[in-house]
Amino acid sequence: MADTSNSRAHAPYDSKDEQLETARVDPAGTRLTTQQGVAVDHTDDALAAGERGPTLLEDFHAREKITHFDHERIPERVVHARGAGAYGQFQPYDDWLADYTVARFLTDPSQRTPVFTRFSTVAGSRGSADTVRDVRGFATKFYTEQGNYDLVGNNMPVFFIQDGIKFPDFVHAVKPEPDNEIPQAQSAHDTFWDFVAQQPESLHMVMWLMSDRAVPRSYRMMQGFGVHTFRFVNADGVGTFVKFHWTPLLGTHSLVWDEAQKAAGKDPDFNRRDLWEAIEMGAYPEWELGVQLVPESDEFAFDFDLLDPTKIIPEEHVPVRPVGRLTLNRNPHNFFAETEQIAFHTANVVPGIDFTNDPLLQARNFSYLDTQLIRLGGPNFSQLPINRPVAEVSTNQRDGFGQQRIHRGRTSYVKNSIAGGYPYVGGDHGDVFRHYQEKVEGDKIRKRAESFRDYYSQAALFWNSMSEVEQEHIVSAFRFELGKVDHTEVRQDVVDQLAHVDVDLAALVANGIGVTPPEGAANPNHGRSSPALSQLTTTMSTIATRKVAILAADGVDGATVQALREALSKRDAVPEVLALSDGAVRSADDTEVTADRAINTVASVLYDAVIVPGGADSVRALAADGYAVHFLAEAYKHAKVIGALAEGRRLLERAWASGLAVAADGDRVAEDEGVVTAGVNGEVPTEFVDTFASELAGHRVWRRNTAEVPA
Ligand code: HDD
């Protein structure tokens, strides 16, 4: 169980935790003082001239209290403002990577490096909902013995633009429009799609953004990517190109769009809460770090440029090789001090990891330090507890807002003789950072490399690699987003661009948004695919941490509920009994069954699956409750696994009859796909549990046709 209380009852988890402990404070047993340590015995009324008189300026306590409050906000991140984070450790499996890099935290299997990982959405402001359609940030700070290394990636392996000079344009286009600040945390508006139509290099990333990747079920079920091609440098100074991949051990899974929109209202903290709760219950999220390595001699071996951040290296060409394991196992104590004040920077590298000339990365290497200066108020933000390295820090930098250290001595320069030459400059390769030596020459020009010009091939590769259901979701997403665009010519321009990716896709989108489908393929689809790009290939056999709702009312079969709880918990799933009101329900044999929540305080969109146990009275009561019936119908609509036992099956009939089941032609719509039933009370047959678990491990019942089911 993670310790989130304010008092330490355990040994430090790691070197970073030990360091953070020196900054933690605990109000237990203390009395209230001012910031100057002066105790006060009255904090409810300001000092005033008489009972009904004016407040006096000399009330330093009131002024200090209000002044601090007035200054409690700092600028939110200009992008990725909404996020959540956790501590953990990274450990390499073995030392094979030592042939390629001198970065010890990646090559010494005895090292468990402390980390903090922050996940985020990009466009929304700090208070926006979690489940919006957006890219997710996946940023990890490794507090290594050789200094801090930040891997500041996303859950998609490519980016919208090729050169960082376009970043302000892109962000201005996707953010709420400047006249009325509408819409919040959405790309479904004119300026974003106008940008896309004008900037076809964004199309590959837009395909990812319209895919299920943009609505992750959980931060714990997302891949992560370093995006750029970086460079490893080994002990001989030899460089190797590298792309970083994070692969979640739970598989990569998403919400469906209707569900995501509803979850944004039912629980705006859906992803944040999920991360927090998983760590609290000891179900620590884990990812495998993998690398794709390309020798420098193969720099030009691909039909795209390795420096172009709008391109992937298909895994079928260069396999992802496993390096080590990231485990997140502790929640922060204080959101502001830790998650808000953490400052990532792509240029925080350690010996053995270097940059390439990717023009997006080059801009990032400027932007991240720059942005912290306004966000965290000056040049000493790396001294904030969350940002401090565990490696020794000795610089000649002094002064500036918020300096926390008291540097002794008369010198703050090198070389010096007065202070014995300290801090000394030097060390061996591998111990100090030496920039990779690369011969560079060229004219001073503003020009996009010709090798960056193919905007469509990999967008088509992505499209071709999707399963049928993933393709359907992409088409619906384009229709939804472009359907919110007022300018018809922008809709048309986007469709015309899509014709370069795949003419059928363009036509399907056009038909849904009232613009002209393309006459022919602007670019013939090359027909290639990369199976690794489909999320359906990531399914695992586990149902660990999946939330299963058990619907119950008075008269429920108590033994079944108990057996369900046990069977699901045994497989590390999270069963919750939902009742018509909080507290407990009486079972058919008059025992008490604890209710975890009242149905009307939650919704099916917050669960992965639902089961209705037997008990005639319970089912009758549930059938008479709109929330309960809707819960079931909605779970069905969102392709979730549904289980029903004995009389519980009658609630399915009720849900079907509520309109869900009858199509326009009067036929029954609801099929039994993904509906697992058993006829018994008092026990839960093994076969029921096995079938239910295997459907749930598949995440969703995609073979179920829900098109005619009311949303
Ligand atoms: Fe960025 C934040 C990821 C391009 C400028 N970015 C930020 C965060 C992530 C990324 C995960 C949040 C870090 C945190 O949790 O604090 N950004 C990316 C990726 C990119 C990318 C994967 C492309 C491959 N970013 C990018 C460019 C620029 C920036 C091209 C500027 C030229 N990004 C920033 C920033 C932010 C930021 C303005 C906002 C807050 C911060 O840095 O600390 O500097």
CSV table of N, CA and C in Angstrom, one decimal, residues 371-445:
chain,number,residue,atom,x,y,z
A,371,THR,N,10.3,28.4,-20.8
A,371,THR,CA,8.9,28.4,-20.2
A,371,THR,C,8.9,28.3,-18.7
A,372,GLN,N,9.9,27.6,-18.1
A,372,GLN,CA,9.9,27.5,-16.7
A,372,GLN,C,10.2,28.8,-16.0
A,373,LEU,N,10.9,29.7,-16.8
A,373,LEU,CA,11.3,30.9,-16.1
A,373,LEU,C,10.1,31.8,-15.8
A,374,ILE,N,9.1,31.7,-16.7
A,374,ILE,CA,7.9,32.5,-16.4
A,374,ILE,C,7.0,31.7,-15.4
A,375,ARG,N,6.9,30.4,-15.7
A,375,ARG,CA,6.0,29.5,-14.9
A,375,ARG,C,6.4,29.4,-13.5
A,376,LEU,N,7.7,29.3,-13.2
A,376,LEU,CA,8.2,29.1,-11.9
A,376,LEU,C,9.0,30.3,-11.3
A,377,GLY,N,9.0,31.3,-12.1
A,377,GLY,CA,9.4,32.6,-11.5
A,377,GLY,C,10.8,32.9,-11.4
A,378,GLY,N,11.7,32.3,-12.2
A,378,GLY,CA,13.1,32.7,-12.1
A,378,GLY,C,14.0,31.5,-12.3
A,379,PRO,N,15.3,31.8,-12.2
A,379,PRO,CA,16.3,30.8,-12.7
A,379,PRO,C,16.6,29.7,-11.6
A,380,ASN,N,16.0,29.8,-10.5
A,380,ASN,CA,16.4,28.8,-9.4
A,380,ASN,C,15.4,27.7,-9.3
A,381,PHE,N,14.5,27.4,-10.3
A,381,PHE,CA,13.5,26.4,-10.1
A,381,PHE,C,14.0,25.0,-10.0
A,382,SER,N,15.2,24.8,-10.4
A,382,SER,CA,15.8,23.5,-10.3
A,382,SER,C,16.1,23.1,-8.9
A,383,GLN,N,16.0,24.1,-8.0
A,383,GLN,CA,16.2,23.9,-6.5
A,383,GLN,C,15.0,23.5,-5.8
A,384,LEU,N,13.8,23.6,-6.5
A,384,LEU,CA,12.6,23.1,-5.9
A,384,LEU,C,12.7,21.7,-5.6
A,385,PRO,N,12.2,21.2,-4.5
A,385,PRO,CA,12.4,19.8,-4.1
A,385,PRO,C,12.1,18.8,-5.2
A,386,ILE,N,11.0,19.0,-5.9
A,386,ILE,CA,10.7,18.0,-7.0
A,386,ILE,C,11.7,18.0,-8.1
A,387,ASN,N,12.4,19.1,-8.3
A,387,ASN,CA,13.3,19.2,-9.5
A,387,ASN,C,14.7,18.9,-9.1
A,388,ARG,N,15.1,18.8,-7.9
A,388,ARG,CA,16.5,18.7,-7.5
A,388,ARG,C,17.0,17.3,-7.9
A,389,PRO,N,18.2,17.3,-8.5
A,389,PRO,CA,18.8,16.0,-8.9
A,389,PRO,C,19.2,15.3,-7.6
A,390,VAL,N,19.4,14.0,-7.6
A,390,VAL,CA,20.1,13.3,-6.5
A,390,VAL,C,21.6,13.3,-6.7
A,391,ALA,N,22.0,13.6,-8.0
A,391,ALA,CA,23.4,13.7,-8.2
A,391,ALA,C,23.9,15.0,-7.6
A,392,GLU,N,25.2,15.1,-7.3
A,392,GLU,CA,25.7,16.3,-6.6
A,392,GLU,C,25.6,17.5,-7.6
A,393,VAL,N,25.2,18.6,-7.1
A,393,VAL,CA,25.1,19.8,-7.9
A,393,VAL,C,26.1,20.8,-7.4
A,394,SER,N,27.0,21.3,-8.3
A,394,SER,CA,28.0,22.4,-7.9
A,394,SER,C,28.2,23.3,-9.1
A,395,THR,N,27.5,24.4,-9.1
A,395,THR,CA,27.6,25.4,-10.2
A,395,THR,C,28.2,26.7,-9.7
A,396,ASN,N,28.5,27.6,-10.6
A,396,ASN,CA,28.9,28.9,-10.1
A,396,ASN,C,27.8,29.9,-10.3
A,397,GLN,N,26.6,29.3,-10.5
A,397,GLN,CA,25.4,30.2,-10.6
A,397,GLN,C,25.0,30.7,-9.2
A,398,ARG,N,24.8,32.0,-9.0
A,398,ARG,CA,24.4,32.5,-7.7
A,398,ARG,C,23.2,33.4,-7.9
A,399,ASP,N,22.6,33.9,-6.9
A,399,ASP,CA,21.6,35.0,-6.9
A,399,ASP,C,20.3,34.5,-7.7
A,400,GLY,N,19.5,35.5,-8.0
A,400,GLY,CA,18.3,35.2,-8.7
A,400,GLY,C,17.1,34.9,-7.7
A,401,PHE,N,15.9,35.1,-8.1
A,401,PHE,CA,14.7,34.9,-7.3
A,401,PHE,C,14.8,33.6,-6.7
A,402,GLY,N,14.5,33.5,-5.4
A,402,GLY,CA,14.3,32.2,-4.7
A,402,GLY,C,15.5,31.4,-4.5
A,403,GLN,N,16.7,32.0,-4.5
A,403,GLN,CA,17.9,31.2,-4.2
A,403,GLN,C,17.7,30.5,-2.9
A,404,GLN,N,17.9,29.2,-2.8
A,404,GLN,CA,17.7,28.4,-1.6
A,404,GLN,C,19.0,28.1,-0.9
A,405,ARG,N,20.1,28.2,-1.7
A,405,ARG,CA,21.4,27.7,-1.1
A,405,ARG,C,22.2,28.9,-0.6
A,406,ILE,N,23.1,28.6,0.3
A,406,ILE,CA,24.0,29.6,0.8
A,406,ILE,C,25.4,29.1,0.4
A,407,HIS,N,25.8,29.7,-0.7
A,407,HIS,CA,27.1,29.3,-1.2
A,407,HIS,C,28.2,30.0,-0.4
A,408,ARG,N,29.1,29.2,0.2
A,408,ARG,CA,30.2,29.8,0.9
A,408,ARG,C,31.4,30.1,0.0
A,409,GLY,N,32.2,31.0,0.4
A,409,GLY,CA,33.4,31.3,-0.3
A,409,GLY,C,33.4,32.5,-1.1
A,410,ARG,N,34.5,32.9,-1.7
A,410,ARG,CA,34.6,34.2,-2.4
A,410,ARG,C,34.6,34.1,-3.9
A,411,THR,N,34.6,32.8,-4.4
A,411,THR,CA,34.7,32.7,-5.8
A,411,THR,C,33.4,32.1,-6.4
A,412,SER,N,33.0,32.6,-7.6
A,412,SER,CA,31.9,32.0,-8.3
A,412,SER,C,32.3,32.0,-9.8
A,413,TYR,N,33.5,31.6,-10.0
A,413,TYR,CA,34.0,31.6,-11.4
A,413,TYR,C,35.1,30.5,-11.5
A,414,VAL,N,35.3,30.1,-12.7
A,414,VAL,CA,36.4,29.3,-13.0
A,414,VAL,C,37.2,30.0,-14.1
A,415,LYS,N,38.4,29.8,-14.2
A,415,LYS,CA,39.3,29.1,-13.3
A,415,LYS,C,39.5,30.0,-12.1
A,416,ASN,N,39.7,29.4,-10.9
A,416,ASN,CA,40.2,30.3,-9.8
A,416,ASN,C,41.3,29.6,-9.1
A,417,SER,N,42.1,30.4,-8.5
A,417,SER,CA,43.2,29.8,-7.6
A,417,SER,C,42.8,30.0,-6.2
A,418,ILE,N,42.0,31.0,-5.9
A,418,ILE,CA,41.7,31.3,-4.5
A,418,ILE,C,41.0,30.2,-3.8
A,419,ALA,N,40.0,29.5,-4.5
A,419,ALA,CA,39.2,28.5,-3.8
A,419,ALA,C,39.8,27.1,-4.2
A,420,GLY,N,41.1,27.1,-4.4
A,420,GLY,CA,41.7,25.8,-4.7
A,420,GLY,C,41.3,25.2,-6.1
A,421,GLY,N,40.7,26.0,-6.9
A,421,GLY,CA,40.3,25.6,-8.3
A,421,GLY,C,38.9,24.9,-8.3
A,422,TYR,N,38.2,24.9,-7.1
A,422,TYR,CA,36.9,24.2,-7.1
A,422,TYR,C,35.8,25.2,-7.5
A,423,PRO,N,34.7,24.7,-8.0
A,423,PRO,CA,34.6,23.3,-8.5
A,423,PRO,C,35.5,23.1,-9.7
A,424,TYR,N,36.1,21.9,-9.7
A,424,TYR,CA,37.0,21.6,-10.8
A,424,TYR,C,36.3,21.2,-12.0
A,425,VAL,N,36.9,21.4,-13.1
A,425,VAL,CA,36.2,21.1,-14.4
A,425,VAL,C,36.9,19.8,-15.0
A,426,GLY,N,36.2,18.8,-15.3
A,426,GLY,CA,36.8,17.7,-15.9
A,426,GLY,C,36.2,16.3,-15.5
A,427,GLY,N,36.8,15.3,-16.0
A,427,GLY,CA,36.3,13.9,-15.8
A,427,GLY,C,36.5,13.1,-17.1
A,428,ASP,N,36.1,11.9,-17.0
A,428,ASP,CA,36.3,11.0,-18.1
A,428,ASP,C,35.1,10.9,-18.9
A,429,HIS,N,35.3,10.5,-20.2
A,429,HIS,CA,34.1,10.3,-21.1
A,429,HIS,C,33.2,9.3,-20.4
A,430,GLY,N,32.0,9.5,-20.4
A,430,GLY,CA,31.0,8.6,-19.7
A,430,GLY,C,30.7,9.1,-18.4
A,431,ASP,N,31.5,9.9,-17.8
A,431,ASP,CA,31.3,10.5,-16.5
A,431,ASP,C,30.9,12.0,-16.6
A,432,VAL,N,31.4,12.6,-17.6
A,432,VAL,CA,31.0,14.0,-17.9
A,432,VAL,C,30.2,14.0,-19.2
A,433,PHE,N,29.4,15.0,-19.4
A,433,PHE,CA,28.7,15.1,-20.7
A,433,PHE,C,29.6,15.8,-21.7
A,434,ARG,N,29.8,15.1,-22.8
A,434,ARG,CA,30.5,15.7,-23.9
A,434,ARG,C,29.6,15.6,-25.1
A,435,HIS,N,29.4,16.7,-25.7
A,435,HIS,CA,28.5,16.7,-26.9
A,435,HIS,C,29.1,15.9,-28.0
A,436,TYR,N,28.2,15.1,-28.6
A,436,TYR,CA,28.6,14.2,-29.7
A,436,TYR,C,29.2,15.1,-30.8
A,437,GLN,N,30.3,14.6,-31.3
A,437,GLN,CA,31.0,15.3,-32.4
A,437,GLN,C,30.4,15.0,-33.7
A,438,GLU,N,29.9,16.0,-34.4
A,438,GLU,CA,29.3,15.7,-35.7
A,438,GLU,C,29.7,16.8,-36.6
A,439,LYS,N,30.1,16.4,-37.8
A,439,LYS,CA,30.5,17.4,-38.8
A,439,LYS,C,29.3,18.0,-39.4
A,440,VAL,N,29.2,19.4,-39.3
A,440,VAL,CA,28.1,20.1,-39.8
A,440,VAL,C,28.6,21.2,-40.7
A,441,GLU,N,28.1,21.3,-41.9
A,441,GLU,CA,28.3,22.5,-42.7
A,441,GLU,C,27.2,22.8,-43.6
A,442,GLY,N,27.0,24.0,-44.0
A,442,GLY,CA,25.9,24.4,-44.8
A,442,GLY,C,25.7,25.8,-44.9
A,443,ASP,N,24.8,26.2,-45.9
A,443,ASP,CA,24.5,27.7,-46.0
A,443,ASP,C,23.5,28.0,-45.0
A,444,LYS,N,23.5,29.3,-44.6
A,444,LYS,CA,22.5,29.8,-43.6
A,444,LYS,C,21.2,30.0,-44.4
A,445,ILE,N,20.2,29.1,-44.3
A,445,ILE,CA,19.0,29.2,-45.1
A,445,ILE,C,17.8,28.9,-44.2
